[in-house]
C-alpha cells in the first residue's frame, strides 16, 4: 500500500488517550471516517508506517495529575516528532475524572505546549447514549449523576454539569457552547468559539445530541491545534483533512484492511461490567467456558494450569474456542474485594488472565477476544504487543485489530460495557472471517 492514499506522507492527526480501550474506541472512529490508524501502547520505540492517524494509549485516567501531565506531554512530543498537524486528547464519554483531574490539568499542559489559547471539551457519543445539553451530560435517559456513574469506585461522577466539573479541575476559564448555537451548524459554532475566546475562555464544553452535531463541531475545530473529547467528536476531524486536500476521500473502506491471521482462538473476560456479564451468560449457554475463582487464586491453587488444561482439551478435540472468565455479579465482586482488597483482587485476576494468554500464544492461539479495559492492557502487555493496526468495527466502540510485529495477532479489545449480547461470537467471526466451528478457528 503506498502513501499516495495520504497526500501528505506524514501522519495528520496525533491522539493521546487516557486509557487503553478508550484509545481503541477512538481509533475505530477514525478508521470509519477513512483514516488509516495505528494505536500504540504508550510511546513506542519506532514510528508506524503508512498511517494517517496515530493514537497513543496511556494509562493516565486515575494516576496523580502530575504523572498524567508528564505522560501526556511525552506522548505529544513524540507525536510532534512524527509530523502530526493536529492533536486530540481522548477521555471517556462519561467524563471519568476526579475533582483533581486529570482532564483539566492535561488539557492545560497540552494547550501550553502547543502555544494555543483555546480548545473544546465534548464527550458526546450518541451511538452509546451519551448526549450533552446545556452543559449537562446524559447517559441514555439519565443524568450522568444518576446513571450509576455516581458509584464508580475510582471516578464517581456526582455532578452532571460539565462546565462546573471541568472548572474544578483547572485555573483556566471554562465556558459553554450550547445547543442553540450547535444546532445551527458550523458557522454558529465558530462564532461561539470566537466569542468565548474574546472573553478569555480557554476551554469550552460543547453541547451535542446527534452525529450531525459532531460533524459540525469537528468542522468548526479545523484550525484548533488541540481538540479534546470522547471518541464521538473525532468523527468530524477526518473531513477537515479531506477538505484541505491532505486525505484521499476514496480511501474509505481500505483504511480498515487488516492482514489475515491464521491460528486458534480464545475469549478472555476480566470485566465485571453489566454488558460483559450478559455476554458471558450468553456464551455459556452454547459453548465451553472456564471460571477463574479469585479466592482459589489467592489461596495458591493452580488455577492458571487448570484453565490451560481446559482450553487445550477443547482446542485438541475440535479447535473449539473457549471462554476463560472472572466475570461475576457486582455482589460477588464486592464479597471478593472485601476479602482480598480491591486492588489485590483486580491484579490477581489480571495477572492470571495475562499468564493464560501468554501460554496460549505459545500453543498456537493467534486470535484473542478480550473483555475489560484494565484486563486488555494486562493481556496485550503479556502478549508482547506494542502497536495495533485498527480494522473494521465489530460493535460501536470496538474494532477488530491486528498487532504490528513479526507474528501478527488478531485482537478484539472490548471496554466492559460495550458490545451486544452475542459480542464474543461476532468478534470471533470477524477476526477469523469464517464461520464458528470451522477449522481455522
Ligand atoms: P471494565 O472495562 O469492565 O472496567 P476492567 O478490566 O477495566 O473492566 O476492570 C475490571 C476489574 O475487575 C479488573 O481489575 C478485574 O481483575 C477485576 N475483576 C474481574 N472479575 C472480578 C471478580 N470476580 N472479583 C473481583 N475483581 C474482579
Short mmCIF file of C-alpha atoms and ligand atoms in Angstrom, two decimals:
data_model
loop_
_atom_site.label_atom_id
_atom_site.label_comp_id
_atom_site.label_asym_id
_atom_site.label_seq_id
_atom_site.Cartn_x
_atom_site.Cartn_y
_atom_site.Cartn_z
CA UNK A 1 0.00 0.00 0.00
CA UNK A 2 1.54 3.29 -0.99
CA UNK A 3 1.48 6.55 0.86
CA UNK A 4 -0.34 8.06 -2.13
CA UNK A 5 -3.51 7.44 -0.16
CA UNK A 6 -2.47 10.31 2.06
CA UNK A 7 -1.39 13.35 0.08
CA UNK A 8 0.93 14.14 2.98
CA UNK A 9 3.43 11.38 3.74
CA UNK A 10 3.34 12.01 7.46
CA UNK A 11 0.54 11.26 9.90
CA UNK A 12 -2.04 14.03 10.15
CA UNK A 13 -3.73 13.55 13.48
CA UNK A 14 -1.90 12.71 16.71
CA UNK A 15 -4.05 11.44 19.57
CA UNK A 16 -3.42 10.85 23.24
CA UNK A 17 -5.92 8.59 25.03
CA UNK A 18 -6.13 8.30 28.80
CA UNK A 19 -6.86 4.57 28.77
CA UNK A 20 -6.42 1.52 26.63
CA UNK A 21 -9.83 0.54 25.31
CA UNK A 22 -10.71 4.24 25.03
CA UNK A 23 -7.83 4.53 22.58
CA UNK A 24 -9.21 1.64 20.55
CA UNK A 25 -12.66 3.23 20.54
CA UNK A 26 -11.20 6.47 19.17
CA UNK A 27 -9.12 4.64 16.57
CA UNK A 28 -12.28 2.84 15.47
CA UNK A 29 -13.96 6.20 14.76
CA UNK A 30 -11.04 7.49 12.73
CA UNK A 31 -10.91 4.32 10.61
CA UNK A 32 -14.65 4.58 9.99
CA UNK A 33 -14.04 8.04 8.61
CA UNK A 34 -11.31 6.82 6.27
CA UNK A 35 -8.07 7.39 8.20
CA UNK A 36 -5.55 4.54 8.35
CA UNK A 37 -4.93 4.37 12.08
CA UNK A 38 -2.41 2.73 14.38
CA UNK A 39 -2.76 2.53 18.15
CA UNK A 40 0.45 2.32 20.16
CA UNK A 41 0.71 1.11 23.72
CA UNK A 42 2.49 4.01 25.37
CA UNK A 43 5.15 5.91 23.42
CA UNK A 44 6.75 3.31 21.13
CA UNK A 45 10.40 2.93 20.07
CA UNK A 46 9.71 3.02 16.36
CA UNK A 47 7.46 5.04 14.05
CA UNK A 48 4.47 3.34 12.40
CA UNK A 49 4.43 3.33 8.61
CA UNK A 50 1.70 4.44 6.20
CA UNK A 51 -0.74 5.92 8.69
CA UNK A 52 -2.98 8.96 8.73
CA UNK A 53 -3.61 8.95 12.47
CA UNK A 54 -1.78 7.62 15.50
CA UNK A 55 -3.43 7.03 18.87
CA UNK A 56 -1.04 6.71 21.81
CA UNK A 57 -2.79 4.71 24.56
CA UNK A 58 -1.79 5.83 28.05
CA UNK A 59 -2.98 4.66 31.45
CA UNK A 60 -3.40 8.16 32.83
CA UNK A 61 -7.04 8.47 33.83
CA UNK A 62 -6.69 7.94 37.56
CA UNK A 63 -2.97 8.38 38.26
CA UNK A 64 -1.89 11.57 40.11
CA UNK A 65 -2.36 14.64 37.89
CA UNK A 66 1.38 15.39 37.65
CA UNK A 67 2.02 11.89 36.30
CA UNK A 68 -0.81 12.19 33.80
CA UNK A 69 0.56 15.53 32.60
CA UNK A 70 4.11 14.18 32.22
CA UNK A 71 2.96 11.09 30.29
CA UNK A 72 0.68 13.17 28.05
CA UNK A 73 3.42 15.69 27.26
CA UNK A 74 5.84 12.89 26.39
CA UNK A 75 3.23 11.45 24.02
CA UNK A 76 2.62 14.88 22.47
CA UNK A 77 6.32 15.41 21.96
CA UNK A 78 6.64 12.05 20.16
CA UNK A 79 3.56 12.72 18.01
CA UNK A 80 5.00 16.11 17.04
CA UNK A 81 8.22 14.36 16.01
CA UNK A 82 6.19 12.08 13.73
CA UNK A 83 4.90 15.19 11.94
CA UNK A 84 1.27 15.26 13.12
CA UNK A 85 -0.54 18.53 12.35
CA UNK A 86 -3.38 18.45 14.84
CA UNK A 87 -3.74 16.80 18.24
CA UNK A 88 -6.60 15.15 20.08
CA UNK A 89 -6.87 14.35 23.79
CA UNK A 90 -9.34 11.49 24.30
CA UNK A 91 -11.10 10.71 27.57
CA UNK A 92 -14.19 8.75 28.48
CA UNK A 93 -17.63 9.68 27.17
CA UNK A 94 -18.75 9.69 30.82
CA UNK A 95 -16.05 12.31 31.57
CA UNK A 96 -14.44 9.97 34.14
CA UNK A 97 -12.23 12.11 36.36
CA UNK A 98 -11.75 13.22 39.95
CA UNK A 99 -12.07 16.85 41.19
CA UNK A 100 -8.26 17.00 40.96
CA UNK A 101 -8.27 15.95 37.32
CA UNK A 102 -6.95 14.66 35.08
CA UNK A 103 -8.91 16.17 32.20
CA UNK A 104 -8.30 19.81 33.24
CA UNK A 105 -4.57 19.58 34.08
CA UNK A 106 -3.72 17.53 30.98
CA UNK A 107 -5.67 19.91 28.71
CA UNK A 108 -3.91 22.93 30.25
CA UNK A 109 -0.49 21.33 29.75
CA UNK A 110 -1.18 20.33 26.14
CA UNK A 111 -2.53 23.80 25.29
CA UNK A 112 0.56 25.40 26.74
CA UNK A 113 2.95 23.02 24.96
CA UNK A 114 1.19 23.73 21.66
CA UNK A 115 1.22 27.50 22.23
CA UNK A 116 -2.57 27.55 21.91
CA UNK A 117 -5.12 29.53 23.93
CA UNK A 118 -8.32 27.59 23.30
CA UNK A 119 -9.84 24.16 22.92
CA UNK A 120 -13.18 22.42 23.22
CA UNK A 121 -14.24 19.59 25.54
CA UNK A 122 -17.00 17.35 24.18
CA UNK A 123 -17.54 13.79 25.49
CA UNK A 124 -20.70 13.20 23.42
CA UNK A 125 -21.10 9.72 21.85
CA UNK A 126 -24.71 9.36 20.62
CA UNK A 127 -24.30 5.73 19.49
CA UNK A 128 -23.74 4.74 23.12
CA UNK A 129 -26.36 7.14 24.50
CA UNK A 130 -24.05 9.92 25.72
CA UNK A 131 -25.52 13.32 24.88
CA UNK A 132 -24.90 16.80 26.29
CA UNK A 133 -27.49 19.56 26.62
CA UNK A 134 -26.95 22.98 28.21
CA UNK A 135 -23.72 21.63 29.66
CA UNK A 136 -25.40 18.62 31.29
CA UNK A 137 -24.28 15.11 30.36
CA UNK A 138 -26.91 12.42 29.89
CA UNK A 139 -26.34 8.66 29.75
CA UNK A 140 -29.32 7.40 27.77
CA UNK A 141 -32.30 8.94 29.63
CA UNK A 142 -30.49 9.70 32.87
CA UNK A 143 -28.26 12.48 34.05
CA UNK A 144 -24.64 11.38 34.50
CA UNK A 145 -25.00 11.67 38.28
CA UNK A 146 -27.97 9.27 38.32
CA UNK A 147 -26.66 6.81 35.75
CA UNK A 148 -24.66 4.56 38.05
CA UNK A 149 -21.50 6.59 37.43
CA UNK A 150 -22.07 8.29 40.81
CA UNK A 151 -20.99 4.94 42.33
CA UNK A 152 -17.86 4.39 40.24
CA UNK A 153 -15.11 3.10 42.57
CA UNK A 154 -12.37 5.39 41.21
CA UNK A 155 -14.06 8.32 39.47
CA UNK A 156 -17.51 8.86 40.96
CA UNK A 157 -19.37 11.41 38.84
CA UNK A 158 -21.82 13.20 41.13
CA UNK A 159 -22.34 16.42 39.13
CA UNK A 160 -23.82 16.25 35.62
CA UNK A 161 -22.90 19.90 34.86
CA UNK A 162 -19.61 19.53 32.99
CA UNK A 163 -18.82 23.25 32.99
CA UNK A 164 -18.73 23.03 36.78
CA UNK A 165 -16.89 19.70 36.78
CA UNK A 166 -14.15 20.90 34.44
CA UNK A 167 -13.87 24.29 36.15
CA UNK A 168 -12.99 22.46 39.38
CA UNK A 169 -10.02 20.87 37.65
CA UNK A 170 -8.40 23.92 36.07
CA UNK A 171 -7.46 27.56 36.77
CA UNK A 172 -8.36 28.29 33.11
CA UNK A 173 -11.75 29.85 32.42
CA UNK A 174 -14.31 27.25 31.26
CA UNK A 175 -17.30 28.21 29.08
CA UNK A 176 -20.17 26.60 27.18
CA UNK A 177 -21.21 26.47 23.54
CA UNK A 178 -24.83 25.48 24.00
CA UNK A 179 -27.20 23.55 21.77
CA UNK A 180 -28.96 26.63 20.36
CA UNK A 181 -25.67 27.52 18.63
CA UNK A 182 -24.54 23.95 17.87
CA UNK A 183 -27.83 23.03 16.21
CA UNK A 184 -27.36 25.89 13.72
CA UNK A 185 -24.15 24.37 12.38
CA UNK A 186 -20.53 25.18 11.69
CA UNK A 187 -20.68 28.96 11.36
CA UNK A 188 -22.57 29.46 14.61
CA UNK A 189 -20.17 27.12 16.44
CA UNK A 190 -17.21 29.07 15.04
CA UNK A 191 -18.86 32.30 16.17
CA UNK A 192 -19.32 30.75 19.63
CA UNK A 193 -15.64 29.87 19.75
CA UNK A 194 -14.66 33.42 18.76
CA UNK A 195 -16.92 34.99 21.39
CA UNK A 196 -15.68 32.76 24.19
CA UNK A 197 -12.07 33.35 23.17
CA UNK A 198 -12.59 37.10 23.40
CA UNK A 199 -13.98 36.56 26.89
CA UNK A 200 -10.77 34.82 27.94
CA UNK A 201 -12.30 31.33 27.99
CA UNK A 202 -9.68 28.63 27.31
CA UNK A 203 -11.87 25.52 27.39
CA UNK A 204 -15.45 25.25 26.10
CA UNK A 205 -17.80 22.41 26.91
CA UNK A 206 -19.80 21.88 23.71
CA UNK A 207 -23.36 20.52 23.62
CA UNK A 208 -24.29 17.85 21.05
CA UNK A 209 -27.14 15.38 20.61
CA UNK A 210 -26.51 13.65 17.31
CA UNK A 211 -23.69 12.66 15.00
CA UNK A 212 -24.54 15.53 12.65
CA UNK A 213 -23.74 17.92 15.54
CA UNK A 214 -20.39 16.20 15.97
CA UNK A 215 -19.55 16.57 12.27
CA UNK A 216 -20.34 20.30 12.53
CA UNK A 217 -18.26 20.68 15.70
CA UNK A 218 -15.36 18.87 14.03
CA UNK A 219 -15.52 21.18 11.03
CA UNK A 220 -15.56 24.23 13.30
CA UNK A 221 -12.40 22.96 15.03
CA UNK A 222 -10.34 22.57 11.84
CA UNK A 223 -7.86 25.25 12.89
CA UNK A 224 -7.54 24.37 16.56
CA UNK A 225 -4.17 22.78 17.34
CA UNK A 226 -5.82 20.75 20.12
CA UNK A 227 -9.28 19.19 20.33
CA UNK A 228 -10.43 17.21 23.39
CA UNK A 229 -13.33 14.87 23.93
CA UNK A 230 -14.74 11.39 23.70
CA UNK A 231 -14.37 9.34 20.55
CA UNK A 232 -17.58 10.82 19.07
CA UNK A 233 -16.26 14.29 18.40
CA UNK A 234 -13.36 12.79 16.43
CA UNK A 235 -15.96 11.85 13.76
CA UNK A 236 -15.78 15.37 12.40
CA UNK A 237 -11.99 15.72 12.21
CA UNK A 238 -11.03 13.50 9.23
CA UNK A 239 -13.31 15.57 6.96
CA UNK A 240 -11.14 18.63 7.62
CA UNK A 241 -8.11 16.83 6.19
CA UNK A 242 -10.12 15.72 3.15
CA UNK A 243 -11.27 19.31 2.52
CA UNK A 244 -7.67 20.51 2.89
CA UNK A 245 -6.58 18.00 0.21
CA UNK A 246 -4.44 16.06 2.70
CA UNK A 247 -6.52 12.89 2.91
CA UNK A 248 -7.86 10.91 -0.02
CA UNK A 249 -11.66 10.58 0.33
CA UNK A 250 -11.58 7.43 -1.85
CA UNK A 251 -9.58 5.65 0.81
CA UNK A 252 -12.76 4.81 2.79
CA UNK A 253 -13.11 1.09 3.38
CA UNK A 254 -9.44 0.44 2.58
CA UNK A 255 -8.44 2.20 5.79
CA UNK A 256 -9.83 -0.76 7.73
CA UNK A 257 -7.95 -3.52 5.86
CA UNK A 258 -6.06 -5.87 8.15
CA UNK A 259 -3.67 -8.74 7.44
CA UNK A 260 -5.24 -12.22 7.59
CA UNK A 261 -4.26 -14.05 10.77
CA UNK A 262 -4.35 -17.84 10.94
CA UNK A 263 -4.40 -19.78 14.17
CA UNK A 264 -6.52 -20.80 17.13
CA UNK A 265 -8.88 -18.51 19.07
CA UNK A 266 -9.77 -17.78 22.68
CA UNK A 267 -12.04 -15.39 24.62
CA UNK A 268 -10.78 -13.90 27.92
CA UNK A 269 -13.07 -11.83 30.14
CA UNK A 270 -11.83 -9.89 33.17
CA UNK A 271 -14.56 -7.28 33.16
CA UNK A 272 -17.33 -7.42 35.74
CA UNK A 273 -19.48 -4.85 33.94
CA UNK A 274 -23.15 -5.40 33.21
CA UNK A 275 -22.74 -5.92 29.46
CA UNK A 276 -19.89 -8.41 29.93
CA UNK A 277 -21.95 -10.40 32.46
CA UNK A 278 -24.71 -10.77 29.87
CA UNK A 279 -22.20 -11.70 27.13
CA UNK A 280 -20.60 -14.36 29.34
CA UNK A 281 -24.01 -15.84 30.18
CA UNK A 282 -24.96 -15.94 26.51
CA UNK A 283 -21.72 -17.72 25.57
CA UNK A 284 -22.06 -20.27 28.39
CA UNK A 285 -25.43 -21.42 27.08
CA UNK A 286 -23.81 -22.83 23.95
CA UNK A 287 -20.05 -23.00 24.33
CA UNK A 288 -17.33 -24.16 26.71
CA UNK A 289 -16.31 -21.78 29.49
CA UNK A 290 -13.95 -21.90 32.50
CA UNK A 291 -14.43 -19.66 35.53
CA UNK A 292 -11.45 -18.15 37.32
CA UNK A 293 -12.15 -18.08 41.06
CA UNK A 294 -10.20 -15.20 42.63
CA UNK A 295 -10.30 -16.81 46.07
CA UNK A 296 -8.80 -20.02 44.69
CA UNK A 297 -6.12 -17.92 43.00
CA UNK A 298 -5.37 -16.12 46.26
CA UNK A 299 -5.21 -19.48 48.03
CA UNK A 300 -2.43 -20.61 45.69
CA UNK A 301 -4.48 -23.20 43.80
CA UNK A 302 -3.18 -24.00 40.27
CA UNK A 303 -5.98 -22.08 38.57
CA UNK A 304 -3.90 -20.99 35.57
CA UNK A 305 -2.81 -24.58 34.86
CA UNK A 306 -6.41 -25.78 35.20
CA UNK A 307 -7.65 -23.13 32.77
CA UNK A 308 -4.93 -24.05 30.29
CA UNK A 309 -5.75 -27.75 30.53
CA UNK A 310 -9.43 -26.92 29.87
CA UNK A 311 -8.57 -24.78 26.86
CA UNK A 312 -6.15 -27.36 25.49
CA UNK A 313 -8.70 -30.15 25.77
CA UNK A 314 -11.17 -28.24 23.58
CA UNK A 315 -8.57 -26.98 21.14
CA UNK A 316 -7.21 -30.53 20.73
CA UNK A 317 -10.66 -32.01 20.25
CA UNK A 318 -12.13 -29.80 17.56
CA UNK A 319 -10.27 -26.46 17.70
CA UNK A 320 -13.24 -25.07 19.67
CA UNK A 321 -12.57 -21.67 21.16
CA UNK A 322 -13.24 -21.48 24.90
CA UNK A 323 -14.08 -18.59 27.19
CA UNK A 324 -11.98 -18.10 30.31
CA UNK A 325 -13.64 -15.56 32.61
CA UNK A 326 -13.54 -13.94 36.03
CA UNK A 327 -16.74 -12.02 35.28
CA UNK A 328 -19.34 -12.18 38.01
CA UNK A 329 -22.13 -10.18 39.65
CA UNK A 330 -21.40 -6.88 41.46
CA UNK A 331 -22.39 -8.52 44.78
CA UNK A 332 -19.85 -11.31 44.36
CA UNK A 333 -17.16 -8.86 43.25
CA UNK A 334 -17.81 -6.87 46.45
CA UNK A 335 -17.50 -10.02 48.58
CA UNK A 336 -14.20 -10.93 46.94
CA UNK A 337 -12.94 -7.37 47.28
CA UNK A 338 -13.87 -7.35 50.98
CA UNK A 339 -11.73 -10.46 51.48
CA UNK A 340 -8.77 -9.65 49.23
CA UNK A 341 -8.86 -5.86 48.87
CA UNK A 342 -9.96 -4.11 45.67
CA UNK A 343 -6.51 -3.73 44.17
CA UNK A 344 -5.20 -7.19 45.04
CA UNK A 345 -8.31 -8.91 43.68
CA UNK A 346 -8.05 -6.97 40.43
CA UNK A 347 -4.35 -7.58 39.98
CA UNK A 348 -4.56 -11.30 40.78
CA UNK A 349 -7.17 -11.80 38.07
CA UNK A 350 -5.44 -9.56 35.53
CA UNK A 351 -2.16 -11.44 36.10
CA UNK A 352 -3.84 -14.83 35.79
CA UNK A 353 -5.53 -13.89 32.50
CA UNK A 354 -2.27 -12.40 31.23
CA UNK A 355 -0.38 -15.64 32.09
CA UNK A 356 -3.07 -17.72 30.40
CA UNK A 357 -2.90 -15.53 27.27
CA UNK A 358 0.90 -15.83 27.06
CA UNK A 359 0.76 -19.62 27.47
CA UNK A 360 -1.98 -19.94 24.83
CA UNK A 361 0.08 -17.82 22.45
CA UNK A 362 2.91 -20.34 22.84
CA UNK A 363 0.40 -23.09 22.00
CA UNK A 364 -0.69 -21.54 18.71
CA UNK A 365 -3.54 -19.23 19.68
CA UNK A 366 -3.43 -16.17 17.42
CA UNK A 367 -6.88 -14.64 17.84
CA UNK A 368 -7.86 -13.13 21.17
CA UNK A 369 -11.16 -11.55 22.17
CA UNK A 370 -10.66 -9.72 25.47
CA UNK A 371 -13.29 -8.06 27.67
CA UNK A 372 -12.27 -5.30 30.10
CA UNK A 373 -10.16 -2.18 29.82
CA UNK A 374 -7.60 -2.98 32.52
CA UNK A 375 -7.72 -6.63 31.50
CA UNK A 376 -6.96 -5.75 27.87
CA UNK A 377 -3.98 -3.68 28.98
CA UNK A 378 -2.56 -6.54 31.05
CA UNK A 379 -3.16 -9.19 28.37
CA UNK A 380 -1.77 -7.16 25.49
CA UNK A 381 1.37 -6.49 27.52
CA UNK A 382 1.79 -10.20 28.24
CA UNK A 383 1.41 -10.94 24.52
CA UNK A 384 4.31 -8.58 23.79
CA UNK A 385 2.16 -6.29 21.64
CA UNK A 386 3.37 -2.69 21.24
CA UNK A 387 1.16 -1.40 18.44
CA UNK A 388 -2.11 -2.31 16.74
CA UNK A 389 -3.47 -1.56 13.29
CA UNK A 390 -7.17 -0.81 13.55
CA UNK A 391 -9.70 -2.58 11.34
CA UNK A 392 -13.45 -2.54 10.83
CA UNK A 393 -15.95 -2.02 13.63
CA UNK A 394 -17.43 -5.07 15.36
CA UNK A 395 -19.82 -3.10 17.58
CA UNK A 396 -19.88 0.62 18.42
CA UNK A 397 -16.61 1.47 20.15
CA UNK A 398 -14.93 -1.87 19.38
CA UNK A 399 -12.99 -2.55 16.17
CA UNK A 400 -11.11 -5.64 15.02
CA UNK A 401 -7.37 -5.03 15.31
CA UNK A 402 -4.13 -6.71 14.29
CA UNK A 403 -0.87 -6.40 16.15
CA UNK A 404 2.09 -4.98 14.29
CA UNK A 405 5.14 -7.21 14.51
CA UNK A 406 6.75 -10.43 13.37
CA UNK A 407 3.79 -12.66 14.32
CA UNK A 408 0.60 -10.65 13.78
CA UNK A 409 -2.19 -11.44 16.22
CA UNK A 410 -5.88 -10.69 15.64
CA UNK A 411 -7.33 -8.92 18.67
CA UNK A 412 -10.71 -7.55 19.73
CA UNK A 413 -10.40 -5.45 22.88
CA UNK A 414 -13.68 -4.51 24.49
CA UNK A 415 -14.33 -1.96 27.18
CA UNK A 416 -16.54 -3.65 29.80
CA UNK A 417 -19.88 -2.10 28.94
CA UNK A 418 -19.59 -2.18 25.16
CA UNK A 419 -20.90 -4.73 22.72
CA UNK A 420 -24.14 -6.62 22.04
CA UNK A 421 -25.06 -9.79 23.91
CA UNK A 422 -23.52 -12.02 21.22
CA UNK A 423 -20.36 -9.91 21.03
CA UNK A 424 -17.90 -12.78 21.61
CA UNK A 425 -19.27 -14.84 18.71
CA UNK A 426 -19.43 -11.79 16.45
CA UNK A 427 -15.88 -10.80 17.30
CA UNK A 428 -14.51 -14.30 16.64
CA UNK A 429 -16.25 -14.37 13.28
CA UNK A 430 -14.87 -11.00 12.29
CA UNK A 431 -11.35 -11.81 13.45
CA UNK A 432 -11.43 -15.09 11.56
CA UNK A 433 -13.63 -14.10 8.63
CA UNK A 434 -15.05 -17.62 8.73
CA UNK A 435 -17.81 -19.48 10.45
CA UNK A 436 -17.50 -20.71 14.01
CA UNK A 437 -16.64 -24.40 14.19
CA UNK A 438 -14.58 -24.38 11.00
CA UNK A 439 -11.01 -25.46 11.43
CA UNK A 440 -9.44 -22.02 11.10
CA UNK A 441 -10.95 -21.06 14.43
P1 LIG B 1 -14.14 -2.82 32.66
O1 LIG B 1 -13.74 -2.40 31.28
O2 LIG B 1 -15.45 -3.52 32.72
O3 LIG B 1 -14.00 -1.72 33.70
P2 LIG B 1 -11.61 -3.81 33.59
O4 LIG B 1 -10.83 -4.99 33.10
O5 LIG B 1 -11.08 -2.45 33.27
O6 LIG B 1 -13.10 -3.98 33.08
O7 LIG B 1 -11.75 -3.85 35.16
C1 LIG B 1 -12.34 -4.91 35.84
C2 LIG B 1 -11.53 -5.17 37.10
O8 LIG B 1 -12.29 -6.03 37.93
C3 LIG B 1 -10.21 -5.87 36.79
O9 LIG B 1 -9.18 -5.37 37.62
C4 LIG B 1 -10.52 -7.32 37.14
O10 LIG B 1 -9.37 -8.05 37.50
C5 LIG B 1 -11.49 -7.16 38.29
N1 LIG B 1 -12.37 -8.31 38.46
C6 LIG B 1 -12.92 -9.07 37.49
N2 LIG B 1 -13.63 -10.07 37.98
C7 LIG B 1 -13.55 -9.97 39.33
C8 LIG B 1 -14.06 -10.75 40.41
N3 LIG B 1 -14.78 -11.86 40.18
N4 LIG B 1 -13.77 -10.35 41.67
C9 LIG B 1 -13.02 -9.26 41.88
N5 LIG B 1 -12.48 -8.49 40.92
C10 LIG B 1 -12.75 -8.84 39.64
#
